[in-house]
Coordinates of C-alpha atoms in Angstrom, one line a residue:
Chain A
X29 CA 0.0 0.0 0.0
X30 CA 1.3 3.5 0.2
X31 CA 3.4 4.6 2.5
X32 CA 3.6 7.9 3.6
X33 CA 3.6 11.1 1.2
X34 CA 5.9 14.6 1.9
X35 CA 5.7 17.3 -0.2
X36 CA 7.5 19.2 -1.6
X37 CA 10.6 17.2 -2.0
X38 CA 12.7 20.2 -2.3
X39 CA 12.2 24.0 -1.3
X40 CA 14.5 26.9 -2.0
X41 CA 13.2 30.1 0.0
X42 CA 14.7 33.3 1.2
X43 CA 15.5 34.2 4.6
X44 CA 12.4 35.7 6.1
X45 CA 10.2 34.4 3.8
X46 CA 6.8 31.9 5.4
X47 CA 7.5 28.3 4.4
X48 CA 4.6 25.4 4.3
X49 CA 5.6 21.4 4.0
X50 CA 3.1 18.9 3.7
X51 CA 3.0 15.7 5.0
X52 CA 0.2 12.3 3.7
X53 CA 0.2 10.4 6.4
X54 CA -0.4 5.9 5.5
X55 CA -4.3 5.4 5.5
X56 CA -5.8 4.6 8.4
X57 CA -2.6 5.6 10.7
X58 CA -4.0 8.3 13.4
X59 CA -0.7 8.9 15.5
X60 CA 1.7 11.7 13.2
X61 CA 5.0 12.5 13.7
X62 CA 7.3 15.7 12.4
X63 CA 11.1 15.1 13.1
X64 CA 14.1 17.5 11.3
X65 CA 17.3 16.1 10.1
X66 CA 20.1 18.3 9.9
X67 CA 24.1 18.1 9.9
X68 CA 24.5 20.1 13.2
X69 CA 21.6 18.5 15.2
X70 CA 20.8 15.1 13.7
X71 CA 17.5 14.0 14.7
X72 CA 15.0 15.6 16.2
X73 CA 11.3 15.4 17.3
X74 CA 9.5 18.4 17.1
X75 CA 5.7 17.7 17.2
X76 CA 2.9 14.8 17.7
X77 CA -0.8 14.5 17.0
X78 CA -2.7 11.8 18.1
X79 CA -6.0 11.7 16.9
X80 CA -8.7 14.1 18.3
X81 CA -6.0 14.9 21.4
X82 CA -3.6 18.4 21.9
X83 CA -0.7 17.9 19.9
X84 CA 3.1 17.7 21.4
X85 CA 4.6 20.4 20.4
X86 CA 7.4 20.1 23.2
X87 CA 9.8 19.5 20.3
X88 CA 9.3 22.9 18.2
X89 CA 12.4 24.7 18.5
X90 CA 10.9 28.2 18.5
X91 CA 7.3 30.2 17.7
X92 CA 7.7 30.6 14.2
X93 CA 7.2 26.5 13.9
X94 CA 3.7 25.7 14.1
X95 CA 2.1 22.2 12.5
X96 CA -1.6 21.4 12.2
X97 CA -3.4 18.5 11.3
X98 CA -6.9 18.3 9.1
X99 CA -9.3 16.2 9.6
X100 CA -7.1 13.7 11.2
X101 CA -5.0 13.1 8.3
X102 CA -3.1 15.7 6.5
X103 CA -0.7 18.0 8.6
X104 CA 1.2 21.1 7.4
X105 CA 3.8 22.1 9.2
X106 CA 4.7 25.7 8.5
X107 CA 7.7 27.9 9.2
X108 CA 7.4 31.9 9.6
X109 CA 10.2 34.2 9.0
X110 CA 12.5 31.9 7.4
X111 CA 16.2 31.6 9.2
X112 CA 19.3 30.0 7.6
X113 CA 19.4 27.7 10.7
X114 CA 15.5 26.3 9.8
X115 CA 17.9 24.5 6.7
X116 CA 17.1 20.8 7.6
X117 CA 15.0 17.7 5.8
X118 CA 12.3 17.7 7.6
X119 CA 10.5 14.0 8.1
X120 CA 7.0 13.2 8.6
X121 CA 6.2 9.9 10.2
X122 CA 2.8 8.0 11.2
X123 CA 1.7 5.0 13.4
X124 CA -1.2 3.2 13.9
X125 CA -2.7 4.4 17.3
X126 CA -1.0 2.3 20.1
X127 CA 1.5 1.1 17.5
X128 CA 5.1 1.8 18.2
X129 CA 6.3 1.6 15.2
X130 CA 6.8 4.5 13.0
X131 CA 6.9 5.0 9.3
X132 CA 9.2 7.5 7.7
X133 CA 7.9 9.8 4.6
X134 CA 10.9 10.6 2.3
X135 CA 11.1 14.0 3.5
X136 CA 11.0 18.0 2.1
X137 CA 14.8 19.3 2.2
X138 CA 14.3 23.1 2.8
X139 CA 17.2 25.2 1.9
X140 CA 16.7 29.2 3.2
X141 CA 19.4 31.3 1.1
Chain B
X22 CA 17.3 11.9 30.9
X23 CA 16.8 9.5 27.5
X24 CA 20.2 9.3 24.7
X25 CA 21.2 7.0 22.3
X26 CA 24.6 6.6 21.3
X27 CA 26.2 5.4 18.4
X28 CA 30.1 4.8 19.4
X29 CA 31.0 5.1 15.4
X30 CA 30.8 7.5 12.4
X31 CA 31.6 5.0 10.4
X32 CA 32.2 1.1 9.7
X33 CA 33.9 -0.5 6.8
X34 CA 33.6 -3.9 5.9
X35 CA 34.3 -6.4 3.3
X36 CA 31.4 -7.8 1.0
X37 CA 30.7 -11.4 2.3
X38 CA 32.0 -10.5 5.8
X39 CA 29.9 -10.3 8.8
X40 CA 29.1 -6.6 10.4
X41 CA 28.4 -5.1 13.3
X42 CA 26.9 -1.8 14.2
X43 CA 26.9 -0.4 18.1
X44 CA 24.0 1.2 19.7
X45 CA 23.8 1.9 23.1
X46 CA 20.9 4.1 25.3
X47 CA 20.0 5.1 28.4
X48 CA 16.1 5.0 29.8
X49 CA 14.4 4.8 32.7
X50 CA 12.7 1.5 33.0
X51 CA 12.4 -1.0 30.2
X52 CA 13.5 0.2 26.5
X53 CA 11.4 0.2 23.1
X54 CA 14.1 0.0 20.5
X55 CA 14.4 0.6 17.0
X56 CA 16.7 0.4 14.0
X57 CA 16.7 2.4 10.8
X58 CA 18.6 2.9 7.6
X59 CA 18.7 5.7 5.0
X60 CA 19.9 5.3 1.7
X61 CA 21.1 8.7 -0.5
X62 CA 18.4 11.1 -0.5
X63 CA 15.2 8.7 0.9
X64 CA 13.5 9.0 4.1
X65 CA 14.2 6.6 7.2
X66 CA 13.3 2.8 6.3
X67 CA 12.1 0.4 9.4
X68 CA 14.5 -2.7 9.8
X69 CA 13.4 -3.9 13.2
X70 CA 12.1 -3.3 17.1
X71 CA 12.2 -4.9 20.4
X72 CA 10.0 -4.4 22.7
X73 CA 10.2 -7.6 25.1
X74 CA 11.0 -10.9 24.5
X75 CA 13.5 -13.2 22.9
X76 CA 16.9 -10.7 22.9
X77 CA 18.0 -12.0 19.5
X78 CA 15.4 -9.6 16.7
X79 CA 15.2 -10.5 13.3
X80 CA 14.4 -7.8 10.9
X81 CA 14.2 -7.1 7.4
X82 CA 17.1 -7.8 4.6
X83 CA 18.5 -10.5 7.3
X84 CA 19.6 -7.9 9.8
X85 CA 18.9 -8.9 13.5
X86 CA 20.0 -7.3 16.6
X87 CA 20.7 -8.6 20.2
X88 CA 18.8 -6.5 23.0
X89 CA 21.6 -6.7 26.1
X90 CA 20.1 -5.0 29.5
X91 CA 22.8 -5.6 31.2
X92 CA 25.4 -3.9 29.0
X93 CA 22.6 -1.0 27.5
X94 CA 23.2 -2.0 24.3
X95 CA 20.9 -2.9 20.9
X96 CA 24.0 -3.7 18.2
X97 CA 22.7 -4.2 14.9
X98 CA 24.4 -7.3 12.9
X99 CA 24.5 -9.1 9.5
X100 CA 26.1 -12.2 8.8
X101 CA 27.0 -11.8 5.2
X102 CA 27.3 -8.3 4.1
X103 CA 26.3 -7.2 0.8
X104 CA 27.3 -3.9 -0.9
X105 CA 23.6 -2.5 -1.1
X106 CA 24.1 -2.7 2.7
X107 CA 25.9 0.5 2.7
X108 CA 24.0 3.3 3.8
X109 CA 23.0 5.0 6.9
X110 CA 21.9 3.5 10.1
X111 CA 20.2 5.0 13.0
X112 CA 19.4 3.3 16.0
X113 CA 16.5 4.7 18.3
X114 CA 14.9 4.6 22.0
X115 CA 11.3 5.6 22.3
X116 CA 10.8 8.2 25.1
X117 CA 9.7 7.4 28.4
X118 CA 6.1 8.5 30.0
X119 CA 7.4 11.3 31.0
X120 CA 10.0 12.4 28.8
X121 CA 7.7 12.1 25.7
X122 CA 6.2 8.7 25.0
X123 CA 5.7 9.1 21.9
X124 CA 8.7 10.3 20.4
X125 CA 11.8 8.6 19.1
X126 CA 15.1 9.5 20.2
X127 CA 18.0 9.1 18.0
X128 CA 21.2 8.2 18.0
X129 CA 23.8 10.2 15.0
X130 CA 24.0 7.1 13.1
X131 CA 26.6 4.9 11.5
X132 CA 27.8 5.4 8.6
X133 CA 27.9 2.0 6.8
X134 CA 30.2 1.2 4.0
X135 CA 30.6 -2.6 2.1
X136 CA 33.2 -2.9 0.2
X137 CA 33.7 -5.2 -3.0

């Protein structure tokens, strides 16, 4: 079946400029996950939704990351005010509720010149 | 506090030969424990979990890993390496109640490399 969907694959933006990345989450999976990859941090969680339930959000690294999720399936995740520091993949993930494992959309690498 | 560390940047080894790649964490009670890998440009692939059980986990393109309380550690392992093997390799800890249940913590990952 398919797995989970990120898009776009690639944005270029410019410093201070509002940024949104998508993220499909696999059918039927109501647990969603938002991690960032970069070179200086590696890994990191930054937010959760779980079904009907207040996100996480213990992970977002300042105010100008917020995420939200529609209808239980699709989440944005968008940036304000662009910073050359927000450069990162950013990865999407989702679970079946209760599940613990998590599966890993291909990511969006955002570049901000 | 919840880590995962991964000891080494990188391993080399020799197509055919067996490979091993260290993982160890630190939680508070018992461990949830993941491997990935990450080939050039793709998101994070699932290769296995433990959660309890047997210590010896078999997972997906013959990889298996040995849970070890005693020593902290998750290594992942291959008998026979192959050179589609090479890639990236992140092991993981899922966060405790009240550190974040939900979330995965990461290690830096390995750097795999199989040579011919």
């Amino acid at each position: 079946g398919a797995g989970v969907s990120q898009s776009p694959s690639n944005k270029v933006t410019e410093k201070g400029k509002d940024v949104e990345l998508r993220c499909d989450p696999i059918s039927g999976h109501t647990a969603l996950y938002w991690y960032r990859q970069s070179l200086g941090q590696g890994l990191e969680f930054l937010i959760y939704f779980q079904g009907n339930s207040a996100p996480d959000k213990s992970g977002l690294p300042s105010d100008r990351f917020s995420a939200e999720r529609t209808g239980g399936s699709v989440s944005t995740l968008t940036i304000q005010r662009t910073q050359q520091e927000d450069s990162a993949v950013y990865l999407c993930a989702s679970s079946t509720q209760g599940a613990d494992t998590q599966y890993f959309g291909p990511g969006t690498r955002l570049t901000v010149l | 506090a919840q880590s995962v560390a991964q000891p080494e940047d990188q391993v080399n080894v020799a197509e055919g030969n067996p490979l091993t790649v260290k993982c160890t964490y630190s939680v508070s009670g018992n461990p949830y424990l993941f491997w990935y890998v990450q080939y050039p440009n793709r998101g994070l692939q699932f290769l296995l979990k433990y959660i309890t059980g047997d210590n010896l986990v078999k997972g997906s393109y013959g990889f298996e890993a040995e849970f070890n309380k005693s020593q902290t550690s998750f290594h992942l392992k291959k008998p026979s390496a192959l050179v589609s093997d090479s890639a990236l390799y992140f092991c993981a800890v899922r966060g405790t109640f009240s550190g974040g249940y939900n979330k995965l913590i990461f290690g830096a990952g390995t750097r795999l490399a199989v040579h011919p």
